[in-house]
Coordinates of C-alpha atoms in Angstrom, one line a residue:
X1 CA 129.6 97.0 155.8
X2 CA 129.7 93.5 154.7
X3 CA 133.1 93.0 156.3
X4 CA 131.9 94.8 159.5
X5 CA 128.7 92.5 159.7
X6 CA 131.0 89.3 159.4
X7 CA 133.5 90.7 161.9
X8 CA 130.7 91.5 164.4
X9 CA 129.8 87.7 164.6
X10 CA 133.0 86.7 166.2
X11 CA 134.2 90.1 167.8
X12 CA 136.1 89.2 170.9
X13 CA 136.3 85.6 170.1
X14 CA 138.7 85.4 167.3
X15 CA 141.5 87.8 166.4
X16 CA 140.9 89.5 162.9
X17 CA 141.8 92.4 160.8
X18 CA 139.7 94.0 158.2
X19 CA 141.6 95.1 154.8
X20 CA 139.8 97.0 152.2
X21 CA 141.5 95.8 149.0
X22 CA 139.6 98.4 147.0
X23 CA 141.9 101.2 148.4
X24 CA 145.2 99.5 148.1
X25 CA 147.8 100.2 145.6
X26 CA 149.2 96.8 145.7
X27 CA 146.7 94.4 147.4
X28 CA 148.9 91.3 147.1
X29 CA 151.8 92.8 148.6
X30 CA 149.8 94.3 151.4
X31 CA 148.0 91.2 152.1
X32 CA 151.1 89.1 152.1
X33 CA 152.7 91.4 154.4
X34 CA 149.6 91.1 156.8
X35 CA 149.8 87.5 156.7
X36 CA 153.4 87.4 157.7
X37 CA 152.8 90.0 160.4
X38 CA 149.8 88.4 162.0
X39 CA 150.5 84.8 161.3
X40 CA 147.1 84.6 159.7
X41 CA 145.7 81.2 158.8
X42 CA 142.5 82.2 157.1
X43 CA 141.8 84.7 154.4
X44 CA 138.1 85.5 153.8
X45 CA 137.1 87.6 150.9
X46 CA 133.8 89.0 150.2
X47 CA 133.2 88.8 146.4
X48 CA 130.8 90.6 144.1
X49 CA 130.3 89.8 140.4
X50 CA 132.4 92.1 138.2
X51 CA 135.7 93.7 139.0
X52 CA 135.7 92.2 142.6
X53 CA 135.7 88.7 141.0
X54 CA 138.6 89.3 138.8
X55 CA 140.7 90.9 141.8
X56 CA 139.5 88.3 144.2
X57 CA 140.6 85.6 141.9
X58 CA 144.1 87.2 141.3
X59 CA 144.6 87.9 145.0
X60 CA 143.6 84.3 145.9
X61 CA 145.9 82.7 143.5
X62 CA 148.8 84.8 144.4
X63 CA 148.4 84.3 148.2
X64 CA 147.8 80.6 147.9
X65 CA 151.0 80.3 146.0
X66 CA 153.0 82.2 148.6
X67 CA 151.2 80.5 151.5
X68 CA 149.9 77.0 150.6
X69 CA 148.5 76.4 154.0
X70 CA 146.4 79.6 154.0
X71 CA 142.7 78.6 154.1
X72 CA 140.8 80.7 151.7
X73 CA 137.1 81.4 152.2
X74 CA 134.9 83.2 149.6
X75 CA 131.4 84.8 150.7
X76 CA 129.1 87.4 149.1
X77 CA 126.9 87.6 146.2
X78 CA 129.2 85.7 143.7
X79 CA 129.5 82.5 145.5
X80 CA 125.8 82.7 146.4
X81 CA 124.7 83.1 142.8
X82 CA 127.4 81.1 141.1
X83 CA 128.7 78.5 143.6
X84 CA 130.3 76.2 141.1
X85 CA 132.1 78.7 139.3
X86 CA 133.5 80.2 142.6
X87 CA 134.8 76.7 143.6
X88 CA 136.3 76.3 140.2
X89 CA 139.2 78.4 141.6
X90 CA 141.5 75.6 143.0
X91 CA 142.8 78.1 145.6
X92 CA 139.4 78.6 147.1
X93 CA 138.9 76.0 150.0
X94 CA 135.4 77.2 151.1
X95 CA 132.5 79.3 150.0
X96 CA 129.5 80.6 152.0
X97 CA 126.2 81.4 150.5
X98 CA 123.8 84.0 151.7
X99 CA 124.1 86.2 154.9
X100 CA 126.2 84.8 157.7
X101 CA 124.6 84.0 160.9
X102 CA 125.9 84.9 164.4
X103 CA 127.8 81.6 164.8
X104 CA 130.3 82.1 161.8
X105 CA 133.1 82.2 164.4
X106 CA 132.2 78.8 165.4
X107 CA 132.7 77.4 161.9
X108 CA 136.0 79.4 161.4
X109 CA 137.3 78.2 164.9
X110 CA 136.6 74.5 163.5
X111 CA 138.8 75.2 160.5
X112 CA 141.5 76.7 162.8
X113 CA 141.3 73.5 164.9
X114 CA 141.8 71.2 161.9
X115 CA 138.3 69.6 162.0
X116 CA 136.2 71.9 159.8
X117 CA 132.5 71.6 160.6
X118 CA 131.3 70.4 157.1
X119 CA 127.5 70.4 158.3
X120 CA 127.7 74.2 158.8
X121 CA 124.7 75.8 156.8
X122 CA 125.2 77.7 153.6
X123 CA 128.7 76.1 153.4
X124 CA 130.1 75.1 150.0
X125 CA 133.1 72.7 149.8
X126 CA 134.7 69.7 148.0
X127 CA 134.4 66.3 149.2
X128 CA 137.5 63.9 149.3
X129 CA 136.5 63.0 145.5
X130 CA 136.5 66.6 144.5
X131 CA 132.8 66.9 144.1
X132 CA 131.3 70.3 145.1
X133 CA 129.0 70.1 148.0
X134 CA 126.3 72.8 148.8
X135 CA 124.8 72.7 152.2
X136 CA 121.3 73.7 152.8
X137 CA 120.7 77.5 153.1
X138 CA 119.9 78.7 156.7
X139 CA 116.9 80.6 157.8
X140 CA 117.5 84.3 157.4
X141 CA 119.1 85.7 160.6
X142 CA 117.2 88.1 162.9
X143 CA 119.1 91.3 162.4
X144 CA 118.0 92.5 165.9
X145 CA 119.9 89.6 167.4
X146 CA 123.3 90.5 165.7
X147 CA 125.9 92.5 167.7
X148 CA 126.7 96.1 166.7
X149 CA 129.3 96.9 164.0
X150 CA 132.8 97.0 165.3
X151 CA 133.6 100.3 164.0
X152 CA 136.9 100.5 166.0
X153 CA 138.2 97.9 163.4
X154 CA 138.3 100.6 160.8
X155 CA 139.6 104.1 160.3
X156 CA 136.1 105.6 160.2
X157 CA 137.4 108.9 159.1
X158 CA 138.6 107.2 155.8
X159 CA 135.0 106.3 155.0
X160 CA 133.6 109.7 155.8
X161 CA 133.2 111.4 152.3
X162 CA 131.6 114.5 151.0
X163 CA 128.4 114.0 148.9
X164 CA 125.4 116.1 147.6
X165 CA 123.8 114.9 150.9
X166 CA 126.4 116.2 153.3
X167 CA 130.0 116.8 154.0
X168 CA 130.5 113.7 156.1
X169 CA 128.3 111.0 154.3
X170 CA 128.7 107.2 155.4
X171 CA 127.0 104.0 154.4
X172 CA 124.7 102.0 156.7
X173 CA 121.9 99.5 156.9
X174 CA 119.1 98.6 159.2
X175 CA 117.5 95.6 157.3
X176 CA 118.2 92.5 155.3
X177 CA 116.5 91.2 152.2
X178 CA 113.4 91.9 150.2
X179 CA 110.0 90.2 150.2
X180 CA 109.8 90.3 146.3
X181 CA 111.5 88.0 143.8
X182 CA 112.2 90.2 140.7
X183 CA 113.5 88.3 137.8
X184 CA 116.5 90.4 137.4
X185 CA 117.8 90.8 141.0
X186 CA 120.5 88.9 142.7
X187 CA 119.1 89.5 146.1
X188 CA 116.7 86.7 145.5
X189 CA 119.6 84.2 145.6
X190 CA 120.6 85.7 149.0
X191 CA 117.3 85.6 150.8
X192 CA 114.7 84.0 148.6
X193 CA 112.1 86.7 149.4
X194 CA 112.8 86.8 153.2
X195 CA 113.4 89.9 155.3
X196 CA 114.6 90.9 158.7
X197 CA 114.4 94.6 159.8
X198 CA 115.8 96.3 162.8
X199 CA 113.1 97.7 165.2
X200 CA 112.7 101.7 164.8
X201 CA 114.3 102.1 168.3
X202 CA 117.5 99.9 167.4
X203 CA 117.7 101.5 163.9
X204 CA 117.6 105.1 165.5
X205 CA 120.3 104.0 168.0
X206 CA 122.5 103.0 165.0
X207 CA 122.1 106.5 163.5
X208 CA 122.7 108.2 166.8
X209 CA 126.0 106.3 167.1
X210 CA 127.2 107.4 163.7
X211 CA 126.3 110.9 164.3
X212 CA 127.2 111.3 167.9
X213 CA 130.3 109.2 168.0
X214 CA 131.6 109.8 164.4
X215 CA 130.3 113.1 163.3
X216 CA 128.3 111.8 160.4
X217 CA 125.8 114.4 158.9
X218 CA 124.5 112.2 156.1
X219 CA 123.8 108.4 155.7
X220 CA 123.2 106.2 152.6
X221 CA 121.1 103.4 153.7
X222 CA 122.1 100.4 151.4
X223 CA 119.2 98.2 152.5
X224 CA 117.8 96.0 149.8
X225 CA 114.4 97.4 150.6
X226 CA 114.6 100.0 153.3
X227 CA 110.9 100.9 153.6
X228 CA 109.7 97.6 155.2
X229 CA 106.3 98.8 156.8
X230 CA 104.9 102.2 157.1
X231 CA 104.5 102.3 160.8
X232 CA 108.1 101.3 161.3
X233 CA 109.3 103.8 158.8
X234 CA 107.5 106.8 160.4
X235 CA 108.6 105.8 163.9
X236 CA 112.2 105.6 162.7
X237 CA 112.0 109.0 160.8
X238 CA 110.5 110.6 164.0
X239 CA 113.2 109.4 166.1
X240 CA 116.1 110.5 163.9
X241 CA 114.7 113.9 163.0
X242 CA 116.4 115.8 165.8
X243 CA 119.9 114.8 164.4
X244 CA 119.2 117.1 161.2
X245 CA 121.0 114.7 159.0
X246 CA 120.3 114.2 155.3
X247 CA 119.8 110.6 154.0
X248 CA 119.1 108.4 151.0
X249 CA 117.6 104.8 150.6
X250 CA 116.3 102.2 148.5
X251 CA 112.5 101.8 148.1
X252 CA 109.7 100.1 146.1
X253 CA 107.4 102.3 144.2
X254 CA 104.2 100.5 145.0
X255 CA 105.1 100.4 148.7
X256 CA 105.9 104.1 148.8
X257 CA 102.8 104.9 146.8
X258 CA 100.6 103.6 149.8
X259 CA 102.2 105.8 152.4
X260 CA 99.9 108.5 153.9
X261 CA 100.8 112.2 153.7
X262 CA 101.6 112.2 157.2
X263 CA 104.3 109.6 156.9
X264 CA 105.6 111.5 153.8
X265 CA 105.9 114.5 156.0
X266 CA 107.7 112.7 158.7
X267 CA 110.2 111.2 156.2
X268 CA 110.8 114.7 154.6
X269 CA 111.2 116.2 158.2
X270 CA 113.8 113.6 159.2
X271 CA 116.1 114.6 156.3
X272 CA 115.3 112.1 153.5
X273 CA 116.4 113.6 150.2
X274 CA 116.4 111.0 147.8
X275 CA 115.0 107.5 147.2
X276 CA 116.4 104.9 144.7
X277 CA 113.3 103.2 143.2
X278 CA 113.2 100.5 140.5
X279 CA 110.8 101.7 138.0
X280 CA 112.2 99.2 135.6
X281 CA 110.2 99.8 132.4
X282 CA 107.6 101.7 130.6
X283 CA 105.5 98.8 130.1
X284 CA 103.0 97.0 132.5
X285 CA 103.4 93.8 130.5
X286 CA 107.1 93.9 130.9
X287 CA 106.7 94.4 134.6
X288 CA 104.8 91.2 134.8
X289 CA 107.4 89.5 132.7
X290 CA 110.0 90.7 135.1
X291 CA 108.1 89.2 138.0
X292 CA 108.3 92.6 139.6
X293 CA 105.4 91.5 142.1
X294 CA 103.4 93.7 144.4
X295 CA 101.2 96.2 142.7
X296 CA 103.6 98.3 140.8
X297 CA 102.3 99.8 137.5
X298 CA 103.5 102.3 135.1
X299 CA 100.8 104.9 136.2
X300 CA 101.8 104.3 139.7
X301 CA 105.3 105.5 139.0
X302 CA 104.1 108.7 137.5
X303 CA 101.8 109.2 140.6
X304 CA 104.8 108.6 142.9
X305 CA 106.9 111.2 140.9
X306 CA 104.2 113.6 141.5
X307 CA 104.0 112.9 145.3
X308 CA 107.6 113.1 145.9
X309 CA 107.9 116.4 144.2
X310 CA 105.3 117.8 146.5
X311 CA 107.6 116.7 149.4
X312 CA 110.8 117.9 147.7
X313 CA 112.2 114.3 147.9
X314 CA 114.0 113.3 144.8
X315 CA 113.0 110.0 143.2
X316 CA 116.0 108.2 141.6
X317 CA 114.2 105.9 139.1
X318 CA 116.2 103.1 137.7
X319 CA 115.4 101.3 134.4
X320 CA 116.5 98.2 132.7
X321 CA 116.7 98.9 129.0
X322 CA 116.5 96.7 125.9
X323 CA 114.9 93.5 127.4
X324 CA 114.6 90.4 125.2
X325 CA 112.9 89.1 123.1
X326 CA 112.0 92.5 121.6
X327 CA 114.7 94.9 122.9
X328 CA 113.8 97.7 120.3
X329 CA 110.1 98.0 121.4
X330 CA 111.2 97.7 125.0
X331 CA 113.6 100.4 124.8
X332 CA 111.2 102.7 122.8
X333 CA 108.4 102.1 125.4
X334 CA 110.7 102.9 128.2
X335 CA 112.4 106.0 126.8
X336 CA 109.0 107.5 126.1
X337 CA 108.0 106.7 129.6
X338 CA 111.0 108.5 131.0
X339 CA 110.2 111.7 129.1
X340 CA 106.7 111.6 130.9
X341 CA 108.3 111.3 134.2
X342 CA 110.5 114.3 133.3
X343 CA 107.5 116.4 132.4
X344 CA 105.7 115.3 135.6
X345 CA 108.7 115.9 137.9
X346 CA 111.8 117.5 136.1
X347 CA 113.9 116.9 139.3
X348 CA 113.6 113.1 139.0
X349 CA 116.9 111.4 138.5
X350 CA 117.1 108.6 135.8
X351 CA 119.5 105.7 136.0
X352 CA 119.7 103.5 132.7
X353 CA 120.9 99.9 132.7
X354 CA 121.1 97.1 130.4
X355 CA 119.3 93.7 131.5
X356 CA 121.9 91.3 132.8
X357 CA 120.6 88.1 133.5
X358 CA 120.9 86.4 136.9
X359 CA 120.5 82.6 137.6
X360 CA 116.9 82.7 138.6
X361 CA 114.4 80.6 136.5
X362 CA 111.7 82.7 134.9
X363 CA 110.5 84.4 131.6
X364 CA 113.3 86.9 131.6
X365 CA 116.2 84.4 131.9
X366 CA 114.4 82.0 129.4
X367 CA 114.2 85.0 126.8
X368 CA 118.0 85.7 127.3
X369 CA 118.9 82.1 126.9
X370 CA 116.8 81.9 123.7
X371 CA 118.8 84.8 122.4
X372 CA 122.0 82.9 123.0
X373 CA 123.0 83.9 126.4
X374 CA 125.1 81.4 128.6
X375 CA 126.5 81.9 132.0
X376 CA 130.3 81.2 132.3
X377 CA 131.1 78.1 134.3
X378 CA 134.8 78.8 135.0
X379 CA 136.2 81.6 137.3
X380 CA 138.7 82.5 134.5
X381 CA 135.9 83.6 132.1
X382 CA 134.0 85.4 134.9
X383 CA 137.1 87.3 135.5
X384 CA 137.5 88.5 131.9
X385 CA 137.3 92.2 130.8
X386 CA 134.1 91.2 128.8
X387 CA 132.2 89.6 131.8
X388 CA 133.3 92.4 134.2
X389 CA 131.6 94.8 131.9
X390 CA 128.5 92.7 131.6
X391 CA 128.3 92.4 135.3
X392 CA 128.5 96.2 135.7
X393 CA 125.8 96.6 133.2
X394 CA 128.1 98.8 130.8
X395 CA 127.5 99.2 127.2
X396 CA 125.1 96.4 126.7
X397 CA 127.6 93.7 125.5
X398 CA 124.9 91.1 125.4
X399 CA 123.5 89.1 122.3
X400 CA 120.2 91.0 122.0
X401 CA 121.8 94.5 122.3
X402 CA 122.8 95.8 118.8
X403 CA 124.9 98.6 117.9
X404 CA 121.8 100.6 116.9
X405 CA 120.3 100.0 120.4
X406 CA 123.5 101.3 122.1
X407 CA 123.8 104.3 119.9
X408 CA 120.2 105.4 120.5
X409 CA 120.5 104.7 124.1
X410 CA 123.9 106.8 124.2
X411 CA 122.1 109.6 122.4
X412 CA 119.0 109.7 124.7
X413 CA 121.4 109.8 127.8
X414 CA 123.2 112.8 126.5
X415 CA 120.0 114.7 125.9
X416 CA 118.6 113.7 129.3
X417 CA 121.7 114.4 131.1
X418 CA 122.2 117.8 129.5
X419 CA 118.6 118.9 129.9
X420 CA 118.3 117.7 133.4
X421 CA 121.9 117.8 135.0
X422 CA 122.0 115.4 138.1
X423 CA 121.7 117.1 141.5
X424 CA 124.3 114.8 142.8
X425 CA 127.2 116.4 140.9
X426 CA 128.2 119.3 143.1
X427 CA 131.0 120.2 140.6
X428 CA 128.3 121.7 138.2
X429 CA 128.0 125.3 139.1
X430 CA 124.6 127.2 138.4
X431 CA 126.2 128.7 135.3
X432 CA 127.2 125.4 134.0
X433 CA 123.9 123.8 134.7
X434 CA 122.3 126.7 132.7
X435 CA 124.5 126.0 129.8
X436 CA 123.8 122.3 129.7
X437 CA 119.9 122.8 130.1
X438 CA 119.9 125.3 127.3
X439 CA 121.9 123.2 125.0
X440 CA 119.8 120.0 125.5
X441 CA 116.3 121.6 126.0
X442 CA 115.4 121.8 122.2
X443 CA 116.3 118.2 121.6
X444 CA 114.2 117.0 124.5
X445 CA 111.2 119.1 123.4
X446 CA 111.3 118.1 119.7
X447 CA 112.3 114.3 120.6
X448 CA 115.2 114.6 118.2
X449 CA 118.1 112.8 119.6
X450 CA 120.1 111.8 116.5
X451 CA 123.7 113.0 116.2
X452 CA 124.0 115.1 119.3
X453 CA 127.6 116.2 118.4
X454 CA 127.2 119.4 120.1
X455 CA 126.3 117.8 123.5
X456 CA 129.2 115.5 123.2
X457 CA 131.5 118.3 122.7
X458 CA 129.9 120.3 125.6
X459 CA 130.4 117.0 127.9
X460 CA 134.0 117.3 127.3
X461 CA 134.2 121.0 128.0
X462 CA 131.7 120.5 131.1
X463 CA 132.3 117.0 132.3
X464 CA 129.4 115.8 134.5
X465 CA 129.0 112.5 136.3
X466 CA 126.3 109.9 135.7
X467 CA 125.1 108.2 139.0
X468 CA 125.0 104.8 137.5
X469 CA 128.7 104.8 136.8
X470 CA 130.1 107.2 139.3
X471 CA 127.7 107.0 142.2
X472 CA 127.5 110.4 144.2

């Protein structure tokens, strides 16, 4: 979607080709061939922290060696959050922070003309002395003013995939940004608490296009915060209900808790099956430390779990485990809270992550730095296996996460995943689910998580996916 959004801004003005390097056996050779075949002069990459940073670094260096005059532009979360690290790669000519505006084509044309517009908002570049310059961030674009995605630039069949939602599931979004500034969230660097949402009518037309023109029967809405306004949400749901699709989206717990039963009924009738909600922790004090904002509380999450059970919509609660300065107490409080959620609504999905700092001043980052955390400054270190795992929030390779914490968390995951197998894994037959539940139930009931060797063996015999690492 990020590439479609960028391409839409200069559709019909500049020739382009979208290449999804995530699905290429040899991205460097494929892209090299494309440069030769199309006489491309600009290579623009969208870069996320983690594996995309490493692969983008490798691709950029290789293509710059082969085509020294090729202009390389990096955009996306990584250059937005870590602009100096992005520009530490000598092969990157320009970076772009935040969301692109509708006039990106004008800047790219200036580059092609040999007179790059160095006043362009959001631009990162080097001056003649090699100093890195960062232009001001522009106002968040009105999403209603942007052109439609140029789906014809892609093989849409390739992106239709089977999930628990439907046999032809595709990603989409109808809003930008989030009004909150959580201390652990990279979205803050992109929008600084600003939002822009499509009108219900425009959003419904986008759904109709995917359903009627491309045969989608399920949609994953990857908006940073989908449920921006109850009236907007209800109107949108009422307008798409006749399509009989199933859908999933991100949402805020405190926002959803304020919705009326009438709106919940409309959401359910429109095909909403699951909402990803940042519950974050089992402590109200930690929510405050996280700068979660709004009116979210631990009790509010429990109430939301009960409401969603009533309307047969699955809450997918995510948690950030083991936060400094006291990661053990933080973990224990949160794991106990998760058990309460499972008693309240056994169908709740549980997603567990370790806290990974983002460059946002606040109590969370300060606690991490006090524990010895330091961001890399060079692209080579960001591309290392160690930092790729940290950015993916895997295994807690951080100063405050001890082996004891990792082991306890792994054991808890085994017990929870066995006792309550995810509904998103369609490879689990009813019999397999019964076996897993039976094996894990006694441990959940007695709170005995130590040494779950039988569950580890069972996980090998009956493999099941965890949504935080495998998605749907």
